[in-house]
Coordinates of C-alpha atoms and ligand atoms in Angstrom, one line a residue:
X25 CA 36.6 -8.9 -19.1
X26 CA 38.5 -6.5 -17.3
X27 CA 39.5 -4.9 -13.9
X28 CA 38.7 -6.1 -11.2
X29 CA 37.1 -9.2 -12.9
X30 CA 39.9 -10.3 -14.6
X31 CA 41.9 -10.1 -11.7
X32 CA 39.8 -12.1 -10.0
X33 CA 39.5 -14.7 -12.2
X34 CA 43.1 -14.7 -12.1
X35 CA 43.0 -15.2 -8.5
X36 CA 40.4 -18.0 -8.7
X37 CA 42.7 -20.0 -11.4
X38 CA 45.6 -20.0 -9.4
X39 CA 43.2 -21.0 -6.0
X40 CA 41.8 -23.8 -7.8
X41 CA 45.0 -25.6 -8.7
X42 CA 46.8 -25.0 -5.1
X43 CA 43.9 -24.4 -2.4
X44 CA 40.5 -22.5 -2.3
X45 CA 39.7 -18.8 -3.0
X46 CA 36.5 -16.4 -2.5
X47 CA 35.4 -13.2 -2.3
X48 CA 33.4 -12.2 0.7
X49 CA 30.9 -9.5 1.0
X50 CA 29.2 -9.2 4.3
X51 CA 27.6 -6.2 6.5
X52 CA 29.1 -4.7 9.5
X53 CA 27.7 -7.2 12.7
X54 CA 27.9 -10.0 10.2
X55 CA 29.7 -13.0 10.9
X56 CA 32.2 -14.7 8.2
X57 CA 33.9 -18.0 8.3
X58 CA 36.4 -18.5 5.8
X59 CA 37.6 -22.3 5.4
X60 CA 41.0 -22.7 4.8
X61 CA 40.9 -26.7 2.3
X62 CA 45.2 -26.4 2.1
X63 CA 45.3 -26.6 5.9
X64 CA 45.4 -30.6 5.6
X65 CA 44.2 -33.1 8.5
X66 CA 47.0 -32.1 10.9
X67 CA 46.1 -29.4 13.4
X68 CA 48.6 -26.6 12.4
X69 CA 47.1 -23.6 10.9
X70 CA 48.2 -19.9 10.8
X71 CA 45.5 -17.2 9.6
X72 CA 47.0 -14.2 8.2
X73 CA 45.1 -11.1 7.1
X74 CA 47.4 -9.1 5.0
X75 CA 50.1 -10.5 5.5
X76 CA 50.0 -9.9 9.3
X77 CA 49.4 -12.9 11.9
X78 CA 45.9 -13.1 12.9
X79 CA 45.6 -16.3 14.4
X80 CA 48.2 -19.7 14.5
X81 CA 47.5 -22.9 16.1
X82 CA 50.5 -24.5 16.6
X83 CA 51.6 -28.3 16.8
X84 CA 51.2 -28.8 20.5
X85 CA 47.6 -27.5 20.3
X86 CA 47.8 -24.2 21.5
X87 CA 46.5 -21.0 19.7
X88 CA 48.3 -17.6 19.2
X89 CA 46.3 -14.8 18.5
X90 CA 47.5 -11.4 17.3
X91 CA 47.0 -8.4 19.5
X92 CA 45.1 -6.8 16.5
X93 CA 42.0 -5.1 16.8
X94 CA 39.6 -8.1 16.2
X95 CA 41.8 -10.9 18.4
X96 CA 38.3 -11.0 20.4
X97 CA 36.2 -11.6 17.7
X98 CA 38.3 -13.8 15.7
X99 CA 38.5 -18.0 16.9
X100 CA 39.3 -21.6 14.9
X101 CA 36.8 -23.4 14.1
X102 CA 38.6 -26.7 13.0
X103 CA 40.9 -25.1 10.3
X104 CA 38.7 -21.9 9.5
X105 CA 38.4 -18.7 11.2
X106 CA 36.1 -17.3 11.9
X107 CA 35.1 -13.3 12.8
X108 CA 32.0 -12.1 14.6
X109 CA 30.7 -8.6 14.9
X110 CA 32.2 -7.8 11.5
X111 CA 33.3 -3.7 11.7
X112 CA 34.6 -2.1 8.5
X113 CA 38.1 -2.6 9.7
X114 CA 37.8 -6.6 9.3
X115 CA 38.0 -6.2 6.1
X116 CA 40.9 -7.2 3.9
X117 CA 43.3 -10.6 2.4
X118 CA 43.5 -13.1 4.3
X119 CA 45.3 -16.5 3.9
X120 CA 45.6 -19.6 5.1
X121 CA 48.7 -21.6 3.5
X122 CA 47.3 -21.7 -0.2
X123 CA 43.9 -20.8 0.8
X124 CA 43.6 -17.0 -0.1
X125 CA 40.1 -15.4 0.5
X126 CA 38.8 -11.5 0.3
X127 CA 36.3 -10.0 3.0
X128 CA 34.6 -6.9 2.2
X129 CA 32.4 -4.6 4.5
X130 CA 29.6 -2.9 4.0
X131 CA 27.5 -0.6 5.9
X132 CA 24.5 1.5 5.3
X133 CA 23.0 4.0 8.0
X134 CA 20.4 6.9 8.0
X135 CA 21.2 9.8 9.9
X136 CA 18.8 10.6 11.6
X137 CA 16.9 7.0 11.2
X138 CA 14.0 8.7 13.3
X139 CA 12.8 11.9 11.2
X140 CA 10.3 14.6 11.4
X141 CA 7.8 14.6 8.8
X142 CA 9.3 17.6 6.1
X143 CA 12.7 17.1 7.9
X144 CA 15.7 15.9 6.4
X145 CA 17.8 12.6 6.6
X146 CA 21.0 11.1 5.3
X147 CA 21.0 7.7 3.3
X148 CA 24.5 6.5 3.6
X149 CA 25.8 3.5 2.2
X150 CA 29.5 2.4 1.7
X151 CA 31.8 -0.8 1.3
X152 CA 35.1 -1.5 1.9
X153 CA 37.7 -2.2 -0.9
X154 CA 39.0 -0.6 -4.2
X155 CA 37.0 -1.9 -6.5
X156 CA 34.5 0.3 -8.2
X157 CA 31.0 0.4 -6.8
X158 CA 27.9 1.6 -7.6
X159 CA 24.9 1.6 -5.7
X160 CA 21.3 1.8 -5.9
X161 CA 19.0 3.4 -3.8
X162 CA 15.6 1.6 -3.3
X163 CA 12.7 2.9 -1.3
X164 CA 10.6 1.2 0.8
X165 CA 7.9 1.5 -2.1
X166 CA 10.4 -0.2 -4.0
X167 CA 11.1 2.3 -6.3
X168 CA 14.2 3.8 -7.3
X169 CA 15.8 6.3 -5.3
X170 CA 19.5 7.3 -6.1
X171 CA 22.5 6.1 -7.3
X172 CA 24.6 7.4 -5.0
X173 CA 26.6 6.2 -2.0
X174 CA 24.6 9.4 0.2
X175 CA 21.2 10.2 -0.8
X176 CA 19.4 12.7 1.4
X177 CA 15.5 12.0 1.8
X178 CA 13.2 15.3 2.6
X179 CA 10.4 13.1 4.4
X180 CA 7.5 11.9 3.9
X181 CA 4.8 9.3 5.0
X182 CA 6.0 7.0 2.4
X183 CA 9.7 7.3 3.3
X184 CA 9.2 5.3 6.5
X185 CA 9.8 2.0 6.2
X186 CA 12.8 -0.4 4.8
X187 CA 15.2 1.2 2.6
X188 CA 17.1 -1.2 0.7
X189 CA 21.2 -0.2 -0.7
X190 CA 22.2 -2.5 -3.3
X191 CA 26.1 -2.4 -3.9
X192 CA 27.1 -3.7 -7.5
X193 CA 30.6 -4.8 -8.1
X194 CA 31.0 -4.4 -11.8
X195 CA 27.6 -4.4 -13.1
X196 CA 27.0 -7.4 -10.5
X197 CA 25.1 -6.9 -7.6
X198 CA 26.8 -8.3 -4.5
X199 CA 25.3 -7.4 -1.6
X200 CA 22.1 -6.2 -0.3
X201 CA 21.9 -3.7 2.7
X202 CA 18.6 -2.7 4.9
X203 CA 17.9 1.0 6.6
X204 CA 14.9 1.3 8.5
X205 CA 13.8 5.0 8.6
X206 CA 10.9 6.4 10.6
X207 CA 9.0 9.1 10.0
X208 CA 7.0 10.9 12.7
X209 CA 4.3 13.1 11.8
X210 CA 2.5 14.5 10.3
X211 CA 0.0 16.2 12.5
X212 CA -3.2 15.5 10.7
X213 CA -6.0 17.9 10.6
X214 CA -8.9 19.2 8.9
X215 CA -8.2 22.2 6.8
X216 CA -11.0 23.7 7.4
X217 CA -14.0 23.6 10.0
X218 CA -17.5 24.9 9.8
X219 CA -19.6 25.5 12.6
X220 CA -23.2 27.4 13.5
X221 CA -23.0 29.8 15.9
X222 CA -23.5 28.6 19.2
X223 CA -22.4 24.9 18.2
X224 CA -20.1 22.8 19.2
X225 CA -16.8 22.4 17.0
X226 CA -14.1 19.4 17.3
X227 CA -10.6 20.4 16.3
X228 CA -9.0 17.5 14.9
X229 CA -5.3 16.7 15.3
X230 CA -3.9 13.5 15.1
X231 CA -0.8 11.5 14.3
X232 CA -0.9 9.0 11.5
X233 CA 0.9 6.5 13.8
X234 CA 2.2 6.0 17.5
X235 CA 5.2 8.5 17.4
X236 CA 8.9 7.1 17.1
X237 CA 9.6 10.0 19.8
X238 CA 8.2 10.2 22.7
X239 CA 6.0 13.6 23.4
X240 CA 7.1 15.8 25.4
X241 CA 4.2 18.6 25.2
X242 CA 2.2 20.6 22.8
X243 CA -0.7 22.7 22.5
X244 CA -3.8 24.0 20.7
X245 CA -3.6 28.0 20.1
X246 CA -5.1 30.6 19.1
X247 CA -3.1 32.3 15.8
X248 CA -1.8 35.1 15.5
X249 CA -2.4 35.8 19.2
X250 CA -0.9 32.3 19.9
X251 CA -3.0 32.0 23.3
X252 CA -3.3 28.8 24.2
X253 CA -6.4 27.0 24.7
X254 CA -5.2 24.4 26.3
X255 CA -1.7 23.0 26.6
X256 CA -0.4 19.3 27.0
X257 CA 1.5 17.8 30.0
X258 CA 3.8 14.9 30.4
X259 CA 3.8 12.8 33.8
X260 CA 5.9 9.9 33.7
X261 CA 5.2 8.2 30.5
X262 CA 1.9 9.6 29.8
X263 CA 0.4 12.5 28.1
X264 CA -2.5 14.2 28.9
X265 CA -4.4 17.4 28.5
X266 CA -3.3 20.1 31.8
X267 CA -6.8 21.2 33.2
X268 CA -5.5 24.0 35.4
X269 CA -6.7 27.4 34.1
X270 CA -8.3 25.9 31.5
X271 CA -12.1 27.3 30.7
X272 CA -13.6 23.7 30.6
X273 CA -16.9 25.7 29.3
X274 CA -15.1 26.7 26.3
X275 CA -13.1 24.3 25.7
X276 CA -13.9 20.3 26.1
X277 CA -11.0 17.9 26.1
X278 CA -10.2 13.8 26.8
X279 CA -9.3 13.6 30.8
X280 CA -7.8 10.0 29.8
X281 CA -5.2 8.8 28.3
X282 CA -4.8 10.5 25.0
X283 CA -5.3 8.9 21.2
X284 CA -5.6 11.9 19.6
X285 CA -5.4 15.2 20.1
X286 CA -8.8 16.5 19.6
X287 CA -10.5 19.2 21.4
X288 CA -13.7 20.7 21.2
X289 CA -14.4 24.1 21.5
X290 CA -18.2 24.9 22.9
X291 CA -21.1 27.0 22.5
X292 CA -18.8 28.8 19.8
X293 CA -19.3 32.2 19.1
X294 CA -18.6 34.4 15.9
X295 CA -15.3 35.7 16.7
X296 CA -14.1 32.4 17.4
X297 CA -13.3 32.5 13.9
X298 CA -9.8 32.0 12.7
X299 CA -6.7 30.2 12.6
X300 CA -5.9 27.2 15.1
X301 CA -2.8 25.3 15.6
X302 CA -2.1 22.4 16.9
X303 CA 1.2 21.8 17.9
X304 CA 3.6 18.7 19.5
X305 CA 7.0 18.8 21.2
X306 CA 9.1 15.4 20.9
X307 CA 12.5 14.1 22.7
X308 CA 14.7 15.0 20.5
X309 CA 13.7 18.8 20.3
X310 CA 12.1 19.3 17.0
X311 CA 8.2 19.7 17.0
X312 CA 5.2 19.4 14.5
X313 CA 2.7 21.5 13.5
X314 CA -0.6 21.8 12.1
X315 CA -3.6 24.6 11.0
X316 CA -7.2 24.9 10.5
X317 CA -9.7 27.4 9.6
X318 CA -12.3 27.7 11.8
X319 CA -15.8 29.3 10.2
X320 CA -18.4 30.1 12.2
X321 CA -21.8 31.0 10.0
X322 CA -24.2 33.0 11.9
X323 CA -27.3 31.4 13.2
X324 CA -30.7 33.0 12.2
X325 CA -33.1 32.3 15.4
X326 CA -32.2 31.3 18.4
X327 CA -29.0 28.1 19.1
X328 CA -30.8 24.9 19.6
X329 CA -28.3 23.8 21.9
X330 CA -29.5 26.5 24.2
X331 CA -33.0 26.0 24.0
X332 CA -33.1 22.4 25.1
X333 CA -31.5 23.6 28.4
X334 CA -34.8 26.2 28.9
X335 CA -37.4 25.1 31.3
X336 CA -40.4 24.2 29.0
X337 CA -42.3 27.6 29.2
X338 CA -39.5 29.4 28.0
X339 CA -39.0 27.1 24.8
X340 CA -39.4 29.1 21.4
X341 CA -42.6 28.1 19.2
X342 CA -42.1 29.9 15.5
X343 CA -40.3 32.5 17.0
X344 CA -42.2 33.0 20.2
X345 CA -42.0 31.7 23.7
X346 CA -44.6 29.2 24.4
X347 CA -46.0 31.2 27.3
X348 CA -46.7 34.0 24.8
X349 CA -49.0 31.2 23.0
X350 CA -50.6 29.8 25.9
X351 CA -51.7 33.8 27.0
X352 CA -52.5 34.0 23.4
X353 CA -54.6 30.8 23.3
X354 CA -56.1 31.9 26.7
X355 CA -56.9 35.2 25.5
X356 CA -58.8 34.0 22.6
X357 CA -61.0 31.4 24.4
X358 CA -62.0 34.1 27.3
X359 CA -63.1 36.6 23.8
X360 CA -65.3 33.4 22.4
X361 CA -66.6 32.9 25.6
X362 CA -67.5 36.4 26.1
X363 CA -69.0 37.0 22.4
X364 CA -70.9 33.3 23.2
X365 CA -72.5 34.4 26.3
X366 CA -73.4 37.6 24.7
X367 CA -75.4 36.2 22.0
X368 CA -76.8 33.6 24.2
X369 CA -77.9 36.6 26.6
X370 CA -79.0 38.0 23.5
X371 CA -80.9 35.4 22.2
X372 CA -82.6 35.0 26.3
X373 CA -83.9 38.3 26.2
X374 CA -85.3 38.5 22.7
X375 CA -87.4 35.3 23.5
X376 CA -88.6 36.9 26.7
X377 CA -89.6 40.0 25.4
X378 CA -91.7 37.4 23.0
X379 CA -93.0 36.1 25.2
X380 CA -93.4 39.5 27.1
X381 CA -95.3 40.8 24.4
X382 CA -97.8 37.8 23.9
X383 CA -98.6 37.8 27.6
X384 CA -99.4 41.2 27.2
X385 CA -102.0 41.1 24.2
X386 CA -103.9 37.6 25.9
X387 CA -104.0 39.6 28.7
X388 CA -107.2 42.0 27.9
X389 CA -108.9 39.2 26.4
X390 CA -108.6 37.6 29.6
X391 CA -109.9 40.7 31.5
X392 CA -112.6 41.0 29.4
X393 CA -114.1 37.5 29.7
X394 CA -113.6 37.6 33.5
X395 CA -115.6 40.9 33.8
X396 CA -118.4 39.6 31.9
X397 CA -118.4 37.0 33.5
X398 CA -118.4 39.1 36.8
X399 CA -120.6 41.1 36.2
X400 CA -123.0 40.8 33.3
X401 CA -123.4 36.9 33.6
X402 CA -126.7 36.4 31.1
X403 CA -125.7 39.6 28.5
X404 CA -124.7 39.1 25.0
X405 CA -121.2 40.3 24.3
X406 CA -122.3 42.8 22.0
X407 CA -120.8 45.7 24.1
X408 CA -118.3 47.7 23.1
X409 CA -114.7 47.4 24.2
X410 CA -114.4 51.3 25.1
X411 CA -117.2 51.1 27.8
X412 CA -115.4 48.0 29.5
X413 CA -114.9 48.7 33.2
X414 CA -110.9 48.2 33.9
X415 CA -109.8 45.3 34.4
X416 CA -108.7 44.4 38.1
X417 CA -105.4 44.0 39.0
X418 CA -103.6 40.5 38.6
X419 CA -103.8 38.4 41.7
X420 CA -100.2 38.4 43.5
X421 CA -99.0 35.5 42.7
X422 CA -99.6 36.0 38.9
X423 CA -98.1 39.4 38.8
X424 CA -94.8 38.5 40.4
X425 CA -94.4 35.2 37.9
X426 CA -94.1 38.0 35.3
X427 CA -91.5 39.9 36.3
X428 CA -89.3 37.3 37.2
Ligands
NAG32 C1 -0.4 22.9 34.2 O1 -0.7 24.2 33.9 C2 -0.4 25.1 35.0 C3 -0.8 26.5 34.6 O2 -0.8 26.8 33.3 C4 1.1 25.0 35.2 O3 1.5 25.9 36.3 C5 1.5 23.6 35.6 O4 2.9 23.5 35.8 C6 1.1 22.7 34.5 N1 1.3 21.3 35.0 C7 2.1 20.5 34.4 C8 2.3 19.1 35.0 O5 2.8 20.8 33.4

């Protein structure tokens, strides 16, 4: 045992014999009450911190108070005093007749406690006294962090949260101390983006959660030309996208209140390949950022997205229009037509000249038999064919039928 140990042990063994003694640790804002046993029943008290008058209640009842720094914080509760709002300055001996107790006061602060993703912040935590502390340096993933009474934190997502500063007085921890740090950011996006020509691409860009800070603008550009494509505006407490000059054929955005900051950019075309950023602009001045790599493979054929917009008779069929088939189709059934009609003409004609032909050999025969029957009625037909008269000509009617 030794230092500041043994001195308080010291302390303690001479308390316990005359009047009660402790050692107080507490956190700035704190309150303390420190009792004071030695006061006795009778109301007459008098509170001194280092040797100086804090507080005295005298025999009459009334109280005295010190014009010290803390006489509005301080007040009697019976015989003990206690102090609200507990600054760094409260700290110190203080003693009541026999009743001598120590308040220490710690403090632990990030600066800044609201940090941009990548940026820097400073962990500080501190007590009051001369003893010798250490501290430790917990994070809110409750791993270890430091051991010093300043860390400084390059953030991350998993820096935001509760940050625990543990202050050990001689190897014994003796108080505990909270710093909340948030982290804004980052700005989440996709590294890369692949689109077909004449798609549609969405640009992601999103914080991880609602921002610490509020926005005060941003934008998605165009790098290294850094043209905007479409720029954010504040109005009152809301963010939106700003419309005004804005190719809404190009570029397609949320009109409502915003959850993300997502655009999409239409109908894109090859060399609207490249390097997008998305960027943000918060209260306190500093801003994110974040990049993507938009490819655009070129289509072979025609875009869909265009082609459901044609009127029917311009839509493509295996490369065509479908006009160009429908001609085609027509074309081809006019041909078969024709080639049918011809062969069925053909086929007409053929049978007619049969039939032509057969009406032409009865023919004689029937000549023939008429004439003899004309004009050699009781004759054998034993005559020959060369000395036949010629035959008469067909009756009208007959002769007409034929050449139909
Ligand atoms: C919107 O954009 C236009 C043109 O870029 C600009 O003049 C105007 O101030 C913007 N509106 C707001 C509210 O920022």
């Amino acid at each position: 045992m030794s230092g500041s140990k043994s001195i308080l042990w010291i302390t303690f063994a001479f308390c316990v014999t005359t009047g009660s003694c402790k050692v107080f640790y507490r956190k700035t804002g704190d309150t303390v009450k420190m009792d004071c046993a030695s006061g006795g029943p009778k109301n007459e008290v008098e509170w001194k911190m280092n040797n100086m008058l804090v507080l005295a209640l005298d025999k009459t009842g009334r109280t005295r108070k010190a014009g010290l720094g803390n006489s509005d914080r301080v007040r009697l509760e019976g015989n003990s005093l206690k102090i609200s709002a507990l600054q760094r300055t409260d700290s110190g001996e203080f003693t009541c007749k026999a009743d001598k107790h120590i308040l220490y006061v710690a403090s632990a602060n990030a600066n800044p406690s609201v940090v941009m993703h990548s940026g820097e912040t400073k962990l500080s935590c501190d007590i009051t006294g001369d003893f010798k502390a250490t501290f430790k340096w917990i994070t809110p993933n409750s791993t270890m962090y430091g051991t010093n009474k300043e860390v400084t934190v390059k953030a991350t997502s998993e820096h935001s949260g509760s940050w625990k500063c543990t202050i050990t007085n001689n190897k014994e921890d003796v108080i505990t101390l909270e710093v909340i740090v948030k982290v804004v950011g980052p700005l989440i996006t996709s590294e890369k983006v692949t689109v077909s020509e004449g798609d549609s691409a969405v640009l992601p860009c999103s914080l991880p959660n609602s921002s610490e800070l509020s926005i005060t603008g941003g934008s998605w550009a165009r790098n290294p030309s850094g043209v905007h494509l479409v720029t954010l505006m504040r109005i009152e407490s809301e963010v939106k996208w700003n419309k005004t000059k804005v190719n809404t054929d190009k570029v397609g955005f949320s009109d409502t209140k915003l959850s993300n900051f997502d655009v999409k950019l239409k109908k894109v075309k090859l060399d609207d390949a490249g390097v997008y950023v998305c960027s943000l602009m918060f209260d306190n001045g500093k801003s994110l950022s974040a990049s993507l790599m938009l490819m655009v493979s070129k289509r072979v054929g025609p875009p869909p997205g265009t082609d459901s917009n044609r009127p029917t008779m311009q839509r493509m069929w295996f490369g065509l229009p479908l006009w160009i088939w429908i001609l085609l189709l027509a074309i081809l059934f006019v041909v078969v037509l024709f080639i049918v009609a011809t062969i069925v003409f053909l086929c007409y004609k053929k049978k007619r000249m049969k039939r032509k032909m057969k009406n032409s050999k009865r023919q004689p025969k029937n000549f023939c038999m008429c004439d003899r029957t004309k004009k050699q009625p009781g004759k054998s037909p034993g005559k020959s064919p060369g000395k036949r008269g010629r035959p008469p000509p067909l009756p009208r009617h007959q002769y007409s039928s034929l050449n139909e």
